Every structure is written in C-alpha cells, then in structure tokens.
PDB file of C-alpha atoms in Angstrom:
ATOM      1  CA  MET A 271      -8.517  -0.463  -4.495  1.00  0.00           C
ATOM      2  CA  LYS A 272      -6.123  -3.300  -4.037  1.00  0.00           C
ATOM      3  CA  VAL A 273      -3.177  -3.150  -1.699  1.00  0.00           C
ATOM      4  CA  VAL A 274      -0.288  -5.483  -1.087  1.00  0.00           C
ATOM      5  CA  ILE A 275       1.155  -4.900   2.365  1.00  0.00           C
ATOM      6  CA  GLN A 276       4.568  -6.222   3.303  1.00  0.00           C
ATOM      7  CA  ARG A 277       5.925  -6.078   6.833  1.00  0.00           C
ATOM      8  CA  VAL A 278       9.476  -4.756   6.519  1.00  0.00           C
ATOM      9  CA  LEU A 279      12.541  -4.030   8.575  1.00  0.00           C
ATOM     10  CA  GLU A 280      13.373  -1.341   6.006  1.00  0.00           C
ATOM     11  CA  ALA A 281      12.276  -0.250   2.533  1.00  0.00           C
ATOM     12  CA  SER A 282      13.269   2.369  -0.019  1.00  0.00           C
ATOM     13  CA  VAL A 283      12.384   3.875  -3.392  1.00  0.00           C
ATOM     14  CA  THR A 284      15.093   4.900  -5.830  1.00  0.00           C
ATOM     15  CA  ILE A 285      14.374   6.901  -8.979  1.00  0.00           C
ATOM     16  CA  ASN A 286      17.082   7.540 -11.606  1.00  0.00           C
ATOM     17  CA  THR A 287      19.738   6.143  -9.211  1.00  0.00           C
ATOM     18  CA  GLN A 288      18.730   8.712  -6.549  1.00  0.00           C
ATOM     19  CA  LEU A 289      17.208   7.661  -3.232  1.00  0.00           C
ATOM     20  CA  HIS A 290      13.744   9.215  -3.168  1.00  0.00           C
ATOM     21  CA  SER A 291      12.419   7.934   0.166  1.00  0.00           C
ATOM     22  CA  SER A 292      13.067   5.275   2.772  1.00  0.00           C
ATOM     23  CA  ILE A 293      11.649   3.884   5.993  1.00  0.00           C
ATOM     24  CA  GLY A 294      12.761   1.689   8.840  1.00  0.00           C
ATOM     25  CA  LYS A 295      10.547  -0.880  10.543  1.00  0.00           C
ATOM     26  CA  GLY A 296       6.959  -0.780   9.331  1.00  0.00           C
ATOM     27  CA  MET A 297       5.179  -1.595   6.106  1.00  0.00           C
ATOM     28  CA  ILE A 298       5.451  -0.966   2.415  1.00  0.00           C
ATOM     29  CA  ILE A 299       2.099  -0.713   0.674  1.00  0.00           C
ATOM     30  CA  LEU A 300       1.721  -1.226  -3.063  1.00  0.00           C
ATOM     31  CA  VAL A 301      -1.599   0.290  -4.175  1.00  0.00           C
ATOM     32  CA  GLY A 302      -3.630  -0.228  -7.336  1.00  0.00           C
ATOM     33  CA  ILE A 303      -6.630   1.963  -8.108  1.00  0.00           C
ATOM     34  CA  GLN A 304      -9.712   1.142 -10.188  1.00  0.00           C
ATOM     35  CA  ALA A 305     -11.901   3.710 -11.958  1.00  0.00           C
ATOM     36  CA  ASP A 306     -14.828   3.004  -9.611  1.00  0.00           C
ATOM     37  CA  ASP A 307     -12.850   3.470  -6.380  1.00  0.00           C
ATOM     38  CA  THR A 308     -14.108   6.192  -4.043  1.00  0.00           C
ATOM     39  CA  ASN A 309     -13.335   7.951  -0.775  1.00  0.00           C
ATOM     40  CA  GLU A 310     -15.250   5.136   0.941  1.00  0.00           C
ATOM     41  CA  ASP A 311     -12.620   2.650  -0.277  1.00  0.00           C
ATOM     42  CA  ILE A 312      -9.876   4.916   1.058  1.00  0.00           C
ATOM     43  CA  GLU A 313     -11.517   5.308   4.469  1.00  0.00           C
ATOM     44  CA  TRP A 314     -12.125   1.578   4.837  1.00  0.00           C
ATOM     45  CA  LEU A 315      -8.575   0.667   3.789  1.00  0.00           C
ATOM     46  CA  THR A 316      -7.054   3.330   6.034  1.00  0.00           C
ATOM     47  CA  GLY A 317      -8.791   1.916   9.091  1.00  0.00           C
ATOM     48  CA  LYS A 318      -7.932  -1.650   8.133  1.00  0.00           C
ATOM     49  CA  ILE A 319      -4.252  -0.880   7.484  1.00  0.00           C
ATOM     50  CA  CYS A 320      -3.654   1.173  10.637  1.00  0.00           C
ATOM     51  CA  ASN A 321      -5.207  -1.510  12.840  1.00  0.00           C
ATOM     52  CA  LEU A 322      -3.948  -4.621  11.045  1.00  0.00           C
ATOM     53  CA  ARG A 323      -2.187  -6.715  13.692  1.00  0.00           C
ATOM     54  CA  ILE A 324       0.819  -8.096  11.808  1.00  0.00           C
ATOM     55  CA  PHE A 325       3.665  -7.180  14.170  1.00  0.00           C
ATOM     56  CA  ASN A 326       4.909  -9.608  16.792  1.00  0.00           C
ATOM     57  CA  ASP A 327       4.480  -9.180  20.522  1.00  0.00           C
ATOM     58  CA  GLU A 328       7.019 -10.422  23.090  1.00  0.00           C
ATOM     59  CA  ASN A 329       5.771 -13.995  22.540  1.00  0.00           C
ATOM     60  CA  GLY A 330       6.191 -13.908  18.775  1.00  0.00           C
ATOM     61  CA  VAL A 331       2.437 -13.635  18.164  1.00  0.00           C
ATOM     62  CA  MET A 332       1.165 -11.087  15.629  1.00  0.00           C
ATOM     63  CA  ASN A 333      -0.695  -8.876  18.100  1.00  0.00           C
ATOM     64  CA  TYR A 334       0.442  -5.333  17.283  1.00  0.00           C
ATOM     65  CA  SER A 335      -0.488  -2.882  14.552  1.00  0.00           C
ATOM     66  CA  VAL A 336       1.909  -0.552  12.753  1.00  0.00           C
ATOM     67  CA  ARG A 337       0.483   2.257  14.878  1.00  0.00           C
ATOM     68  CA  GLU A 338       1.141   0.390  18.150  1.00  0.00           C
ATOM     69  CA  ILE A 339       4.791  -0.272  17.301  1.00  0.00           C
ATOM     70  CA  GLY A 340       5.395   3.276  16.052  1.00  0.00           C
ATOM     71  CA  GLY A 341       6.234   1.898  12.600  1.00  0.00           C
ATOM     72  CA  GLU A 342       6.600   3.789   9.366  1.00  0.00           C
ATOM     73  CA  ILE A 343       4.704   3.418   6.089  1.00  0.00           C
ATOM     74  CA  LEU A 344       5.928   3.690   2.506  1.00  0.00           C
ATOM     75  CA  ILE A 345       3.261   3.790  -0.229  1.00  0.00           C
ATOM     76  CA  VAL A 346       4.002   3.037  -3.879  1.00  0.00           C
ATOM     77  CA  SER A 347       1.448   3.284  -6.690  1.00  0.00           C
ATOM     78  CA  GLN A 348       1.280   0.140  -8.793  1.00  0.00           C
ATOM     79  CA  PHE A 349      -1.330  -0.062 -11.541  1.00  0.00           C
ATOM     80  CA  THR A 350      -0.198  -3.613 -12.381  1.00  0.00           C
ATOM     81  CA  LEU A 351      -2.105  -4.841  -9.315  1.00  0.00           C
ATOM     82  CA  MET A 352      -5.227  -4.361 -11.421  1.00  0.00           C
ATOM     83  CA  ALA A 353      -4.031  -6.845 -14.066  1.00  0.00           C
ATOM     84  CA  ARG A 354      -6.467  -9.269 -15.657  1.00  0.00           C
ATOM     85  CA  THR A 355      -4.705 -12.533 -16.429  1.00  0.00           C
ATOM     86  CA  LYS A 356      -7.495 -14.919 -17.475  1.00  0.00           C
ATOM     87  CA  LYS A 357      -6.923 -14.729 -21.225  1.00  0.00           C
ATOM     88  CA  GLY A 358      -3.585 -15.286 -22.909  1.00  0.00           C
ATOM     89  CA  ASN A 359      -0.202 -14.474 -21.457  1.00  0.00           C
ATOM     90  CA  ARG A 360      -0.184 -10.698 -21.697  1.00  0.00           C
ATOM     91  CA  PRO A 361      -1.941  -9.046 -18.721  1.00  0.00           C
ATOM     92  CA  SER A 362      -4.675  -6.533 -19.459  1.00  0.00           C
ATOM     93  CA  TYR A 363      -4.748  -3.345 -17.399  1.00  0.00           C
ATOM     94  CA  ILE A 364      -8.183  -2.206 -18.506  1.00  0.00           C
ATOM     95  CA  ASP A 365      -9.392  -2.143 -14.872  1.00  0.00           C
ATOM     96  CA  ALA A 366      -6.673   0.301 -13.774  1.00  0.00           C
ATOM     97  CA  ALA A 367      -7.940   3.861 -13.371  1.00  0.00           C
ATOM     98  CA  LYS A 368      -6.583   6.529 -15.692  1.00  0.00           C
ATOM     99  CA  PRO A 369      -4.238   9.100 -14.082  1.00  0.00           C
ATOM    100  CA  GLU A 370      -6.922  11.801 -13.903  1.00  0.00           C
ATOM    101  CA  ILE A 371      -8.840   9.498 -11.539  1.00  0.00           C
ATOM    102  CA  SER A 372      -6.045   7.576  -9.857  1.00  0.00           C
ATOM    103  CA  VAL A 373      -3.678  10.443  -8.987  1.00  0.00           C
ATOM    104  CA  PRO A 374      -6.210  12.338  -6.803  1.00  0.00           C
ATOM    105  CA  LEU A 375      -7.301   9.070  -5.131  1.00  0.00           C
ATOM    106  CA  TYR A 376      -3.676   8.064  -4.529  1.00  0.00           C
ATOM    107  CA  GLU A 377      -2.926  11.462  -2.976  1.00  0.00           C
ATOM    108  CA  LYS A 378      -6.078  11.246  -0.833  1.00  0.00           C
ATOM    109  CA  PHE A 379      -5.039   7.735   0.316  1.00  0.00           C
ATOM    110  CA  VAL A 380      -1.597   9.017   1.372  1.00  0.00           C
ATOM    111  CA  GLU A 381      -3.195  11.997   3.138  1.00  0.00           C
ATOM    112  CA  SER A 382      -5.732   9.777   4.912  1.00  0.00           C
ATOM    113  CA  LEU A 383      -3.052   7.391   6.208  1.00  0.00           C
ATOM    114  CA  SER A 384      -0.852  10.301   7.277  1.00  0.00           C
ATOM    115  CA  LYS A 385      -3.702  11.830   9.256  1.00  0.00           C
ATOM    116  CA  GLU A 386      -4.717   8.507  10.834  1.00  0.00           C
ATOM    117  CA  MET A 387      -1.119   7.598  11.725  1.00  0.00           C
ATOM    118  CA  ASN A 388      -0.254  11.175  12.774  1.00  0.00           C
ATOM    119  CA  GLN A 389       3.006  10.979  10.857  1.00  0.00           C
ATOM    120  CA  GLU A 390       4.479  11.656   7.438  1.00  0.00           C
ATOM    121  CA  ILE A 391       3.863   8.822   4.997  1.00  0.00           C
ATOM    122  CA  LYS A 392       6.731   8.237   2.599  1.00  0.00           C
ATOM    123  CA  THR A 393       5.907   7.634  -1.055  1.00  0.00           C
ATOM    124  CA  GLY A 394       7.242   6.863  -4.453  1.00  0.00           C
ATOM    125  CA  VAL A 395       6.423   9.060  -7.446  1.00  0.00           C
ATOM    126  CA  PHE A 396       3.217   8.255  -9.266  1.00  0.00           C
ATOM    127  CA  GLY A 397       3.980   6.870 -12.735  1.00  0.00           C
ATOM    128  CA  ALA A 398       7.769   6.942 -12.324  1.00  0.00           C
ATOM    129  CA  ASP A 399      10.111   4.054 -13.096  1.00  0.00           C
ATOM    130  CA  MET A 400      11.001   3.149  -9.513  1.00  0.00           C
ATOM    131  CA  LYS A 401      13.386   0.655  -7.996  1.00  0.00           C
ATOM    132  CA  ILE A 402      12.036  -0.720  -4.729  1.00  0.00           C
ATOM    133  CA  GLY A 403      14.340  -2.167  -2.110  1.00  0.00           C
ATOM    134  CA  LEU A 404      13.112  -3.898   1.012  1.00  0.00           C
ATOM    135  CA  ILE A 405      13.883  -6.395   3.701  1.00  0.00           C
ATOM    136  CA  ASN A 406      10.662  -8.327   4.190  1.00  0.00           C
ATOM    137  CA  ASP A 407      10.203  -9.244   7.844  1.00  0.00           C
ATOM    138  CA  GLY A 408       8.846 -12.747   8.319  1.00  0.00           C
ATOM    139  CA  PRO A 409       8.041 -12.728   5.463  1.00  0.00           C
ATOM    140  CA  VAL A 410       4.593 -11.269   6.062  1.00  0.00           C
ATOM    141  CA  THR A 411       2.625 -10.236   2.980  1.00  0.00           C
ATOM    142  CA  ILE A 412      -1.086  -9.375   3.058  1.00  0.00           C
ATOM    143  CA  ILE A 413      -3.353  -8.612   0.084  1.00  0.00           C
ATOM    144  CA  ILE A 414      -6.518  -6.552   0.660  1.00  0.00           C
ATOM    145  CA  ASP A 415      -9.131  -5.626  -1.935  1.00  0.00           C
ATOM    146  CA  SER A 416     -11.577  -2.921  -0.860  1.00  0.00           C
ATOM    147  CA  LYS A 417     -14.214  -4.548  -3.086  1.00  0.00           C
ATOM    148  CA  ASN A 418     -14.115  -7.659  -0.850  1.00  0.00           C
ATOM    149  CA  LYS A 419     -15.015  -6.231   2.538  1.00  0.00           C
ATOM    150  CA  MET A 420     -16.810  -9.340   3.767  1.00  0.00           C
TER     151      MET A 420
END
C-alpha cells in the first residue's frame, strides 16, 4: 500500500457537485492498493499514521500526532498512486489491485484507522469521480509505502 498524507487545516470530497464528506484540522490520506497487499500492510500503516508526529507543538516543532491533537482523518482511494512511469509518457496501472481485492482492503484500512483513532474516519467513494478540496497546512506532505518498512 502506498499513502500520501497531507497535513490540513480542512479538507473535503465533493461528488456530482454534492459535498460528500469534510474534516477540519487533521490529515487527508490518499491510498493506493496493490494486489499483494495484506492485513499486515494495513496494521503497519495504521500504527505509523496514528503516531506520525507531523503537528506542531507550542514551539513550532513537529512533535504531535494526529491522535494527540484530536485531529480528523479523511481517506480517499487513489489507484493512480500505483502508476509505473518508467516507459513512455502514459502511466501504467498494472500494479493497482482490481476492485475485488482493493475494495475489501480499503474498507479494512478505514475500519482499522477508525478503531485505532476511536473516531469516525471520513472517506470518499471508492471508484467515484471525486473533487478534493483542501488547505494544506505547512505544507506538510508525507509519502509512505508499506513495502519499504526499513
């Protein structure tokens, strides 16, 4: 699994001109799923995300996690994170998991974060044409690949 985490002051998902979900201060997480991803990837990412110290303390140092600040999380599925771009100019998405694999893993990822954070996790709609709005705070953007744990 690959995730792109952005620290935000607010973020939202709109589908067909209708607001689907929104959050205040916290993080938006774009998630891409590969066919060989497992529950182990979800568990590792969940722990990493909930404890990632990317929020400023009183001295402006990134010392707090999303959990410690009481922040919110918005998760959006994004198969394009799995793009291969080595050859040519058209990305290949061959590494992206098919929906029968990725949908259950995506739902498990949302459930795992919700349980760990002890709060509702806002989401987009898997496979929908979504418009994402956000105010990036910092900006702070972190990329994590569960295949690169070292």
